[in-house]
DNA sequence: TCTTATGCCTAAGACAATTATGTATTAAGC
DNA sequence: GCTTAATACATAATTGTCTTAGGCATAAGA
């Protein structure tokens, strides 16, 4: 697990990009996908994830769809059109940030 | 200027690494060096920098030296031996984090 | 002389995350 | 049949880092 401080500020970017790459997903699924993609290094906590999903939805970047699986409820999230644009921007912004940090820290980012 | 959220958690790493690369520096000088290295994209605020310097000093990672320049006072900071080790670790940690994020976001980090 | 730059610092508040809960269903092990 | 782990949603209290807003003072340039 990574030093958690570095993760701060990246959650929305992660959620938007993962949804962009994988399409319709529900909360728990997102945590598992990120765990998998990060090789168990990024473990999203529910206390952070759900408020973030709700916030992105309130901003119109995500839309939801509730599906019943037996007696259990799943809430699927997907990007809206503005959400897709936002995902692109966030990733670009992140990459730019990393380049800048590479200069400041004088490191090569393979 | 970058989205400030992404910067969160990176301040200590920046301070430690810049001091490692440039040796003895004072607070204001650090802000200017980072501004320069980042091409004006990272502007450290004093309200964040000074508490961080004091904290790192309290942890024994930095040592200080006060110098009078005319009537003005400069407080130089430099890494201690544990501080140098910590700087190395923080940078390694940051690079690892970036690699992980590259996988999660599915982006190439040149 | 007024603004900008240099130089240190602290305090209040915002914000995002962690930690701690709460509720409930389903599958697996014993 | 019972217990535990996994699945699945969610909120609330707290923590920590940062921004914003102050405060004080010297030096240089227009």
PDB file of C-alpha atoms (C1' of nucleotides) in Angstrom:
ATOM      1  CA  UNK A   1       0.000   0.000   0.000  1.00  0.00           C
ATOM      2  CA  UNK A   2       1.240   3.415  -0.928  1.00  0.00           C
ATOM      3  CA  UNK A   3       1.739   6.290   1.381  1.00  0.00           C
ATOM      4  CA  UNK A   4      -1.850   7.476   1.492  1.00  0.00           C
ATOM      5  CA  UNK A   5      -1.040  11.194   1.373  1.00  0.00           C
ATOM      6  CA  UNK A   6       0.099  10.974  -2.226  1.00  0.00           C
ATOM      7  CA  UNK A   7      -3.236   9.532  -3.218  1.00  0.00           C
ATOM      8  CA  UNK A   8      -5.052  12.623  -2.093  1.00  0.00           C
ATOM      9  CA  UNK A   9      -6.607  14.547  -4.887  1.00  0.00           C
ATOM     10  CA  UNK A  10      -6.403  11.633  -7.319  1.00  0.00           C
ATOM     11  CA  UNK A  11      -9.621   9.861  -6.404  1.00  0.00           C
ATOM     12  CA  UNK A  12     -11.912  11.704  -8.808  1.00  0.00           C
ATOM     13  CA  UNK A  13      -9.418  11.238 -11.614  1.00  0.00           C
ATOM     14  CA  UNK A  14      -9.201   7.513 -10.907  1.00  0.00           C
ATOM     15  CA  UNK A  15     -12.971   7.072 -10.792  1.00  0.00           C
ATOM     16  CA  UNK A  16     -13.564   9.027 -13.993  1.00  0.00           C
ATOM     17  CA  UNK A  17     -10.833   7.245 -15.951  1.00  0.00           C
ATOM     18  CA  UNK A  18     -11.732   3.753 -14.777  1.00  0.00           C
ATOM     19  CA  UNK A  19     -15.336   4.375 -15.755  1.00  0.00           C
ATOM     20  CA  UNK A  20     -14.214   5.693 -19.101  1.00  0.00           C
ATOM     21  CA  UNK A  21     -12.137   2.579 -19.775  1.00  0.00           C
ATOM     22  CA  UNK A  22     -14.570  -0.010 -18.458  1.00  0.00           C
ATOM     23  CA  UNK A  23     -17.975   1.554 -18.957  1.00  0.00           C
ATOM     24  CA  UNK A  24     -20.857   0.984 -16.570  1.00  0.00           C
ATOM     25  CA  UNK A  25     -19.648  -0.083 -13.107  1.00  0.00           C
ATOM     26  CA  UNK A  26     -20.930  -0.168  -9.550  1.00  0.00           C
ATOM     27  CA  UNK A  27     -19.108   1.095  -6.478  1.00  0.00           C
ATOM     28  CA  UNK A  28     -17.782  -2.141  -5.141  1.00  0.00           C
ATOM     29  CA  UNK A  29     -16.664  -3.133  -8.618  1.00  0.00           C
ATOM     30  CA  UNK A  30     -14.640   0.060  -8.916  1.00  0.00           C
ATOM     31  CA  UNK A  31     -12.774  -0.679  -5.691  1.00  0.00           C
ATOM     32  CA  UNK A  32     -11.937  -4.163  -6.947  1.00  0.00           C
ATOM     33  CA  UNK A  33     -10.844  -2.994 -10.379  1.00  0.00           C
ATOM     34  CA  UNK A  34      -8.551  -0.359  -8.903  1.00  0.00           C
ATOM     35  CA  UNK A  35      -7.139  -2.898  -6.452  1.00  0.00           C
ATOM     36  CA  UNK A  36      -6.429  -5.191  -9.378  1.00  0.00           C
ATOM     37  CA  UNK A  37      -4.958  -2.553 -11.700  1.00  0.00           C
ATOM     38  CA  UNK A  38      -2.733  -1.256  -8.910  1.00  0.00           C
ATOM     39  CA  UNK A  39      -1.600  -4.731  -7.873  1.00  0.00           C
ATOM     40  CA  UNK A  40      -3.131  -4.261  -4.421  1.00  0.00           C
ATOM     41  CA  UNK A  41      -1.386  -0.955  -3.859  1.00  0.00           C
ATOM     42  CA  UNK A  42      -4.423   1.306  -4.070  1.00  0.00           C
ATOM     43  CA  UNK A  43      -7.298   0.218  -1.860  1.00  0.00           C
ATOM     44  CA  UNK A  44     -10.185   2.653  -2.151  1.00  0.00           C
ATOM     45  CA  UNK A  45     -12.124   3.038   1.053  1.00  0.00           C
ATOM     46  CA  UNK A  46     -15.882   3.171   0.899  1.00  0.00           C
ATOM     47  CA  UNK A  47     -15.966   6.263   3.080  1.00  0.00           C
ATOM     48  CA  UNK A  48     -14.105   8.089   0.338  1.00  0.00           C
ATOM     49  CA  UNK A  49     -15.578   6.407  -2.716  1.00  0.00           C
ATOM     50  CA  UNK A  50     -19.297   6.768  -2.157  1.00  0.00           C
ATOM     51  CA  UNK A  51     -19.248  10.482  -1.306  1.00  0.00           C
ATOM     52  CA  UNK A  52     -17.099  11.013  -4.393  1.00  0.00           C
ATOM     53  CA  UNK A  53     -19.496   9.118  -6.644  1.00  0.00           C
ATOM     54  CA  UNK A  54     -22.409  11.122  -5.266  1.00  0.00           C
ATOM     55  CA  UNK A  55     -20.546  14.353  -5.798  1.00  0.00           C
ATOM     56  CA  UNK A  56     -19.629  13.539  -9.394  1.00  0.00           C
ATOM     57  CA  UNK A  57     -23.223  12.560 -10.026  1.00  0.00           C
ATOM     58  CA  UNK A  58     -24.479  15.831  -8.530  1.00  0.00           C
ATOM     59  CA  UNK A  59     -22.127  17.659 -10.887  1.00  0.00           C
ATOM     60  CA  UNK A  60     -23.641  15.867 -13.841  1.00  0.00           C
ATOM     61  CA  UNK A  61     -20.510  13.921 -14.722  1.00  0.00           C
ATOM     62  CA  UNK A  62     -22.032  10.563 -13.842  1.00  0.00           C
ATOM     63  CA  UNK A  63     -25.459   9.068 -14.310  1.00  0.00           C
ATOM     64  CA  UNK A  64     -26.831   6.123 -12.373  1.00  0.00           C
ATOM     65  CA  UNK A  65     -28.940   3.075 -12.956  1.00  0.00           C
ATOM     66  CA  UNK A  66     -30.229   0.865 -10.180  1.00  0.00           C
ATOM     67  CA  UNK A  67     -30.392  -2.854 -10.828  1.00  0.00           C
ATOM     68  CA  UNK A  68     -31.775  -5.571  -8.598  1.00  0.00           C
ATOM     69  CA  UNK A  69     -29.645  -8.694  -8.325  1.00  0.00           C
ATOM     70  CA  UNK A  70     -31.861 -11.078  -6.417  1.00  0.00           C
ATOM     71  CA  UNK A  71     -32.599  -9.209  -3.201  1.00  0.00           C
ATOM     72  CA  UNK A  72     -29.456  -7.146  -3.461  1.00  0.00           C
ATOM     73  CA  UNK A  73     -29.289  -3.699  -5.043  1.00  0.00           C
ATOM     74  CA  UNK A  74     -26.572  -2.546  -7.343  1.00  0.00           C
ATOM     75  CA  UNK A  75     -26.150   1.047  -8.352  1.00  0.00           C
ATOM     76  CA  UNK A  76     -24.369   1.336 -11.665  1.00  0.00           C
ATOM     77  CA  UNK A  77     -22.491   4.482 -12.551  1.00  0.00           C
ATOM     78  CA  UNK A  78     -21.564   5.597 -16.025  1.00  0.00           C
ATOM     79  CA  UNK A  79     -20.068   8.735 -17.541  1.00  0.00           C
ATOM     80  CA  UNK A  80     -22.291  11.359 -19.087  1.00  0.00           C
ATOM     81  CA  UNK A  81     -21.030  13.233 -22.141  1.00  0.00           C
ATOM     82  CA  UNK A  82     -19.571  16.017 -19.992  1.00  0.00           C
ATOM     83  CA  UNK A  83     -18.158  13.278 -17.770  1.00  0.00           C
ATOM     84  CA  UNK A  84     -16.190  11.836 -20.668  1.00  0.00           C
ATOM     85  CA  UNK A  85     -14.694  15.208 -21.453  1.00  0.00           C
ATOM     86  CA  UNK A  86     -13.877  15.714 -17.802  1.00  0.00           C
ATOM     87  CA  UNK A  87     -12.164  12.332 -17.629  1.00  0.00           C
ATOM     88  CA  UNK A  88      -9.924  13.310 -20.525  1.00  0.00           C
ATOM     89  CA  UNK A  89      -9.074  16.632 -18.925  1.00  0.00           C
ATOM     90  CA  UNK A  90      -8.304  15.120 -15.551  1.00  0.00           C
ATOM     91  CA  UNK A  91      -5.937  12.574 -17.032  1.00  0.00           C
ATOM     92  CA  UNK A  92      -4.171  15.231 -19.075  1.00  0.00           C
ATOM     93  CA  UNK A  93      -3.896  17.370 -15.988  1.00  0.00           C
ATOM     94  CA  UNK A  94      -2.444  14.484 -14.041  1.00  0.00           C
ATOM     95  CA  UNK A  95       0.145  13.699 -16.695  1.00  0.00           C
ATOM     96  CA  UNK A  96       1.175  17.367 -16.816  1.00  0.00           C
ATOM     97  CA  UNK A  97       1.466  17.403 -13.066  1.00  0.00           C
ATOM     98  CA  UNK A  98       3.705  14.348 -13.137  1.00  0.00           C
ATOM     99  CA  UNK A  99       5.964  15.937 -15.737  1.00  0.00           C
ATOM    100  CA  UNK A 100       6.291  19.000 -13.568  1.00  0.00           C
ATOM    101  CA  UNK A 101       7.047  16.924 -10.498  1.00  0.00           C
ATOM    102  CA  UNK A 102       9.684  15.053 -12.491  1.00  0.00           C
ATOM    103  CA  UNK A 103      11.424  18.359 -13.124  1.00  0.00           C
ATOM    104  CA  UNK A 104      11.179  19.513  -9.540  1.00  0.00           C
ATOM    105  CA  UNK A 105      12.350  16.222  -8.088  1.00  0.00           C
ATOM    106  CA  UNK A 106      14.853  15.667 -10.907  1.00  0.00           C
ATOM    107  CA  UNK A 107      13.776  12.124 -11.548  1.00  0.00           C
ATOM    108  CA  UNK A 108      13.159  10.049 -14.631  1.00  0.00           C
ATOM    109  CA  UNK A 109       9.657   8.633 -14.838  1.00  0.00           C
ATOM    110  CA  UNK A 110      10.428   5.712 -17.114  1.00  0.00           C
TER     111      UNK A 110
ATOM    112  CA  UNK B   1      -0.755  26.615 -12.025  1.00  0.00           C
ATOM    113  CA  UNK B   2      -1.712  23.034 -11.472  1.00  0.00           C
ATOM    114  CA  UNK B   3      -4.876  21.827  -9.904  1.00  0.00           C
ATOM    115  CA  UNK B   4      -3.899  22.236  -6.262  1.00  0.00           C
ATOM    116  CA  UNK B   5      -5.469  18.985  -5.081  1.00  0.00           C
ATOM    117  CA  UNK B   6      -2.875  16.891  -6.879  1.00  0.00           C
ATOM    118  CA  UNK B   7      -0.133  18.684  -5.015  1.00  0.00           C
ATOM    119  CA  UNK B   8      -1.407  17.451  -1.696  1.00  0.00           C
ATOM    120  CA  UNK B   9       0.940  15.125   0.070  1.00  0.00           C
ATOM    121  CA  UNK B  10       3.890  16.092  -2.098  1.00  0.00           C
ATOM    122  CA  UNK B  11       5.131  19.104  -0.151  1.00  0.00           C
ATOM    123  CA  UNK B  12       7.436  17.250   2.242  1.00  0.00           C
ATOM    124  CA  UNK B  13       8.881  15.248  -0.638  1.00  0.00           C
ATOM    125  CA  UNK B  14       9.540  18.417  -2.625  1.00  0.00           C
ATOM    126  CA  UNK B  15      11.205  20.187   0.294  1.00  0.00           C
ATOM    127  CA  UNK B  16      13.408  17.238   1.161  1.00  0.00           C
ATOM    128  CA  UNK B  17      14.505  16.602  -2.414  1.00  0.00           C
ATOM    129  CA  UNK B  18      15.178  20.241  -3.266  1.00  0.00           C
ATOM    130  CA  UNK B  19      17.304  20.559  -0.145  1.00  0.00           C
ATOM    131  CA  UNK B  20      19.128  17.388  -1.057  1.00  0.00           C
ATOM    132  CA  UNK B  21      19.934  18.696  -4.532  1.00  0.00           C
ATOM    133  CA  UNK B  22      20.795  22.266  -3.632  1.00  0.00           C
ATOM    134  CA  UNK B  23      22.097  22.044  -0.088  1.00  0.00           C
ATOM    135  CA  UNK B  24      21.547  24.797   2.476  1.00  0.00           C
ATOM    136  CA  UNK B  25      18.543  26.967   1.607  1.00  0.00           C
ATOM    137  CA  UNK B  26      16.159  29.352   3.327  1.00  0.00           C
ATOM    138  CA  UNK B  27      12.403  29.283   3.113  1.00  0.00           C
ATOM    139  CA  UNK B  28      11.845  31.990   0.582  1.00  0.00           C
ATOM    140  CA  UNK B  29      14.626  30.564  -1.561  1.00  0.00           C
ATOM    141  CA  UNK B  30      12.861  27.205  -1.619  1.00  0.00           C
ATOM    142  CA  UNK B  31       9.654  28.762  -2.920  1.00  0.00           C
ATOM    143  CA  UNK B  32      11.606  30.498  -5.687  1.00  0.00           C
ATOM    144  CA  UNK B  33      13.565  27.419  -6.651  1.00  0.00           C
ATOM    145  CA  UNK B  34      10.428  25.316  -6.897  1.00  0.00           C
ATOM    146  CA  UNK B  35       8.683  28.035  -8.893  1.00  0.00           C
ATOM    147  CA  UNK B  36      11.655  28.029 -11.277  1.00  0.00           C
ATOM    148  CA  UNK B  37      12.023  24.254 -11.562  1.00  0.00           C
ATOM    149  CA  UNK B  38       8.292  23.900 -12.175  1.00  0.00           C
ATOM    150  CA  UNK B  39       8.194  26.712 -14.720  1.00  0.00           C
ATOM    151  CA  UNK B  40       5.796  28.697 -12.524  1.00  0.00           C
ATOM    152  CA  UNK B  41       3.411  25.788 -12.140  1.00  0.00           C
ATOM    153  CA  UNK B  42       4.059  25.040  -8.482  1.00  0.00           C
ATOM    154  CA  UNK B  43       3.839  28.064  -6.226  1.00  0.00           C
ATOM    155  CA  UNK B  44       4.433  27.075  -2.625  1.00  0.00           C
ATOM    156  CA  UNK B  45       2.486  29.175  -0.177  1.00  0.00           C
ATOM    157  CA  UNK B  46       4.195  30.325   2.977  1.00  0.00           C
ATOM    158  CA  UNK B  47       1.292  29.138   5.099  1.00  0.00           C
ATOM    159  CA  UNK B  48       2.087  25.614   3.989  1.00  0.00           C
ATOM    160  CA  UNK B  49       5.859  25.840   3.698  1.00  0.00           C
ATOM    161  CA  UNK B  50       6.861  27.188   7.094  1.00  0.00           C
ATOM    162  CA  UNK B  51       4.786  24.761   9.164  1.00  0.00           C
ATOM    163  CA  UNK B  52       6.248  21.962   7.044  1.00  0.00           C
ATOM    164  CA  UNK B  53       9.818  23.129   7.599  1.00  0.00           C
ATOM    165  CA  UNK B  54       9.197  23.351  11.332  1.00  0.00           C
ATOM    166  CA  UNK B  55       7.689  19.911  11.365  1.00  0.00           C
ATOM    167  CA  UNK B  56      10.562  18.338   9.477  1.00  0.00           C
ATOM    168  CA  UNK B  57      12.983  20.087  11.800  1.00  0.00           C
ATOM    169  CA  UNK B  58      11.118  18.791  14.860  1.00  0.00           C
ATOM    170  CA  UNK B  59      11.416  15.295  13.418  1.00  0.00           C
ATOM    171  CA  UNK B  60      15.157  15.699  13.148  1.00  0.00           C
ATOM    172  CA  UNK B  61      15.243  15.610   9.353  1.00  0.00           C
ATOM    173  CA  UNK B  62      16.365  19.226   9.017  1.00  0.00           C
ATOM    174  CA  UNK B  63      18.750  21.407  10.980  1.00  0.00           C
ATOM    175  CA  UNK B  64      18.778  25.214  10.937  1.00  0.00           C
ATOM    176  CA  UNK B  65      21.261  28.043  10.942  1.00  0.00           C
ATOM    177  CA  UNK B  66      20.297  31.668  11.374  1.00  0.00           C
ATOM    178  CA  UNK B  67      22.231  34.260   9.405  1.00  0.00           C
ATOM    179  CA  UNK B  68      21.910  38.048   9.553  1.00  0.00           C
ATOM    180  CA  UNK B  69      21.891  39.819   6.201  1.00  0.00           C
ATOM    181  CA  UNK B  70      22.073  43.482   7.138  1.00  0.00           C
ATOM    182  CA  UNK B  71      19.037  43.957   9.385  1.00  0.00           C
ATOM    183  CA  UNK B  72      17.201  41.053   7.816  1.00  0.00           C
ATOM    184  CA  UNK B  73      17.253  37.523   9.161  1.00  0.00           C
ATOM    185  CA  UNK B  74      17.602  34.422   7.095  1.00  0.00           C
ATOM    186  CA  UNK B  75      16.999  30.967   8.457  1.00  0.00           C
ATOM    187  CA  UNK B  76      18.862  28.357   6.514  1.00  0.00           C
ATOM    188  CA  UNK B  77      17.674  24.778   6.459  1.00  0.00           C
ATOM    189  CA  UNK B  78      19.753  21.762   5.585  1.00  0.00           C
ATOM    190  CA  UNK B  79      19.260  18.012   5.690  1.00  0.00           C
ATOM    191  CA  UNK B  80      20.547  15.975   8.592  1.00  0.00           C
ATOM    192  CA  UNK B  81      21.876  12.479   7.923  1.00  0.00           C
ATOM    193  CA  UNK B  82      18.454  10.910   8.607  1.00  0.00           C
ATOM    194  CA  UNK B  83      16.991  13.664   6.455  1.00  0.00           C
ATOM    195  CA  UNK B  84      19.082  12.560   3.479  1.00  0.00           C
ATOM    196  CA  UNK B  85      17.891   8.983   3.869  1.00  0.00           C
ATOM    197  CA  UNK B  86      14.317  10.191   4.178  1.00  0.00           C
ATOM    198  CA  UNK B  87      14.665  12.276   1.025  1.00  0.00           C
ATOM    199  CA  UNK B  88      15.774   9.213  -0.895  1.00  0.00           C
ATOM    200  CA  UNK B  89      12.880   7.165   0.454  1.00  0.00           C
ATOM    201  CA  UNK B  90      10.280   9.785  -0.292  1.00  0.00           C
ATOM    202  CA  UNK B  91      11.423  10.133  -3.887  1.00  0.00           C
ATOM    203  CA  UNK B  92      11.430   6.380  -4.387  1.00  0.00           C
ATOM    204  CA  UNK B  93       7.974   6.229  -2.886  1.00  0.00           C
ATOM    205  CA  UNK B  94       6.759   8.954  -5.200  1.00  0.00           C
ATOM    206  CA  UNK B  95       8.166   7.253  -8.289  1.00  0.00           C
ATOM    207  CA  UNK B  96       6.513   3.978  -7.271  1.00  0.00           C
ATOM    208  CA  UNK B  97       3.251   5.768  -6.770  1.00  0.00           C
ATOM    209  CA  UNK B  98       3.474   7.308 -10.221  1.00  0.00           C
ATOM    210  CA  UNK B  99       4.115   3.913 -11.790  1.00  0.00           C
ATOM    211  CA  UNK B 100       1.054   2.533 -10.055  1.00  0.00           C
ATOM    212  CA  UNK B 101      -1.058   5.462 -11.165  1.00  0.00           C
ATOM    213  CA  UNK B 102       0.165   4.934 -14.708  1.00  0.00           C
ATOM    214  CA  UNK B 103      -1.241   1.422 -14.577  1.00  0.00           C
ATOM    215  CA  UNK B 104      -4.539   2.477 -13.070  1.00  0.00           C
ATOM    216  CA  UNK B 105      -5.043   5.370 -15.477  1.00  0.00           C
ATOM    217  CA  UNK B 106      -3.587   3.413 -18.398  1.00  0.00           C
ATOM    218  CA  UNK B 107      -1.296   6.211 -19.470  1.00  0.00           C
ATOM    219  CA  UNK B 108       2.273   6.426 -20.652  1.00  0.00           C
ATOM    220  CA  UNK B 109       4.439   8.654 -18.498  1.00  0.00           C
ATOM    221  CA  UNK B 110       7.027   9.527 -21.147  1.00  0.00           C
TER     222      UNK B 110
ATOM    223  C1'  DT C   1       6.503  57.831  -1.919  1.00  0.00           C
ATOM    224  C1'  DC C   2       4.347  53.972  -3.191  1.00  0.00           C
ATOM    225  C1'  DT C   3       4.545  49.450  -4.848  1.00  0.00           C
ATOM    226  C1'  DT C   4       6.956  45.212  -5.320  1.00  0.00           C
ATOM    227  C1'  DA C   5      10.070  42.000  -3.657  1.00  0.00           C
ATOM    228  C1'  DT C   6      12.269  39.903   0.175  1.00  0.00           C
ATOM    229  C1'  DG C   7      11.837  37.386   4.536  1.00  0.00           C
ATOM    230  C1'  DC C   8       9.918  35.388   8.692  1.00  0.00           C
ATOM    231  C1'  DC C   9       5.679  33.654  11.029  1.00  0.00           C
ATOM    232  C1'  DT C  10       0.721  32.083  12.963  1.00  0.00           C
ATOM    233  C1'  DA C  11      -4.322  31.250  12.914  1.00  0.00           C
ATOM    234  C1'  DA C  12      -8.940  30.306  10.966  1.00  0.00           C
ATOM    235  C1'  DG C  13     -11.303  27.797   7.921  1.00  0.00           C
ATOM    236  C1'  DA C  14     -12.009  24.634   3.922  1.00  0.00           C
ATOM    237  C1'  DC C  15     -11.737  20.229   2.132  1.00  0.00           C
ATOM    238  C1'  DA C  16     -10.686  15.490   1.232  1.00  0.00           C
ATOM    239  C1'  DA C  17      -9.629  11.598   3.157  1.00  0.00           C
ATOM    240  C1'  DT C  18      -9.504   7.895   7.105  1.00  0.00           C
ATOM    241  C1'  DT C  19     -11.740   5.533  10.552  1.00  0.00           C
ATOM    242  C1'  DA C  20     -15.703   3.923  12.599  1.00  0.00           C
ATOM    243  C1'  DT C  21     -20.186   2.715  12.154  1.00  0.00           C
ATOM    244  C1'  DG C  22     -24.709   0.834  10.375  1.00  0.00           C
ATOM    245  C1'  DT C  23     -27.580  -2.237   7.500  1.00  0.00           C
ATOM    246  C1'  DA C  24     -28.306  -6.247   4.697  1.00  0.00           C
ATOM    247  C1'  DT C  25     -27.546 -10.322   1.289  1.00  0.00           C
ATOM    248  C1'  DT C  26     -24.845 -14.286  -0.355  1.00  0.00           C
ATOM    249  C1'  DA C  27     -21.368 -17.858  -0.491  1.00  0.00           C
ATOM    250  C1'  DA C  28     -18.160 -20.922   1.668  1.00  0.00           C
ATOM    251  C1'  DG C  29     -16.149 -23.592   5.310  1.00  0.00           C
ATOM    252  C1'  DC C  30     -16.752 -26.476   9.220  1.00  0.00           C
TER     253       DC C  30
ATOM    254  C1'  DG D   1     -26.883 -25.285  11.048  1.00  0.00           C
ATOM    255  C1'  DC D   2     -23.562 -21.878  12.255  1.00  0.00           C
ATOM    256  C1'  DT D   3     -20.031 -18.687  11.590  1.00  0.00           C
ATOM    257  C1'  DT D   4     -17.057 -16.067   8.814  1.00  0.00           C
ATOM    258  C1'  DA D   5     -15.790 -13.654   4.681  1.00  0.00           C
ATOM    259  C1'  DA D   6     -17.249 -11.419   0.747  1.00  0.00           C
ATOM    260  C1'  DT D   7     -20.543  -8.522  -1.462  1.00  0.00           C
ATOM    261  C1'  DA D   8     -23.031  -4.020  -1.522  1.00  0.00           C
ATOM    262  C1'  DC D   9     -24.830   0.228  -0.139  1.00  0.00           C
ATOM    263  C1'  DA D  10     -24.348   4.354   2.925  1.00  0.00           C
ATOM    264  C1'  DT D  11     -23.344   8.178   6.612  1.00  0.00           C
ATOM    265  C1'  DA D  12     -20.865  10.563  10.596  1.00  0.00           C
ATOM    266  C1'  DA D  13     -16.986  11.881  13.402  1.00  0.00           C
ATOM    267  C1'  DT D  14     -12.500  12.848  13.205  1.00  0.00           C
ATOM    268  C1'  DT D  15      -7.986  13.845  11.283  1.00  0.00           C
ATOM    269  C1'  DG D  16      -4.648  16.145   8.570  1.00  0.00           C
ATOM    270  C1'  DT D  17      -2.996  19.094   5.012  1.00  0.00           C
ATOM    271  C1'  DC D  18      -3.575  22.789   2.714  1.00  0.00           C
ATOM    272  C1'  DT D  19      -5.463  27.658   1.380  1.00  0.00           C
ATOM    273  C1'  DT D  20      -6.602  31.996   2.749  1.00  0.00           C
ATOM    274  C1'  DA D  21      -5.940  35.685   5.542  1.00  0.00           C
ATOM    275  C1'  DG D  22      -3.584  37.895   8.571  1.00  0.00           C
ATOM    276  C1'  DG D  23       0.792  40.171  11.001  1.00  0.00           C
ATOM    277  C1'  DC D  24       5.516  42.211  11.143  1.00  0.00           C
ATOM    278  C1'  DA D  25       9.591  44.165   8.983  1.00  0.00           C
ATOM    279  C1'  DT D  26      13.519  45.526   5.497  1.00  0.00           C
ATOM    280  C1'  DA D  27      15.157  46.652   0.719  1.00  0.00           C
ATOM    281  C1'  DA D  28      14.841  48.127  -3.920  1.00  0.00           C
ATOM    282  C1'  DG D  29      12.849  50.273  -7.886  1.00  0.00           C
ATOM    283  C1'  DA D  30       9.619  53.393 -10.386  1.00  0.00           C
TER     284       DA D  30
END
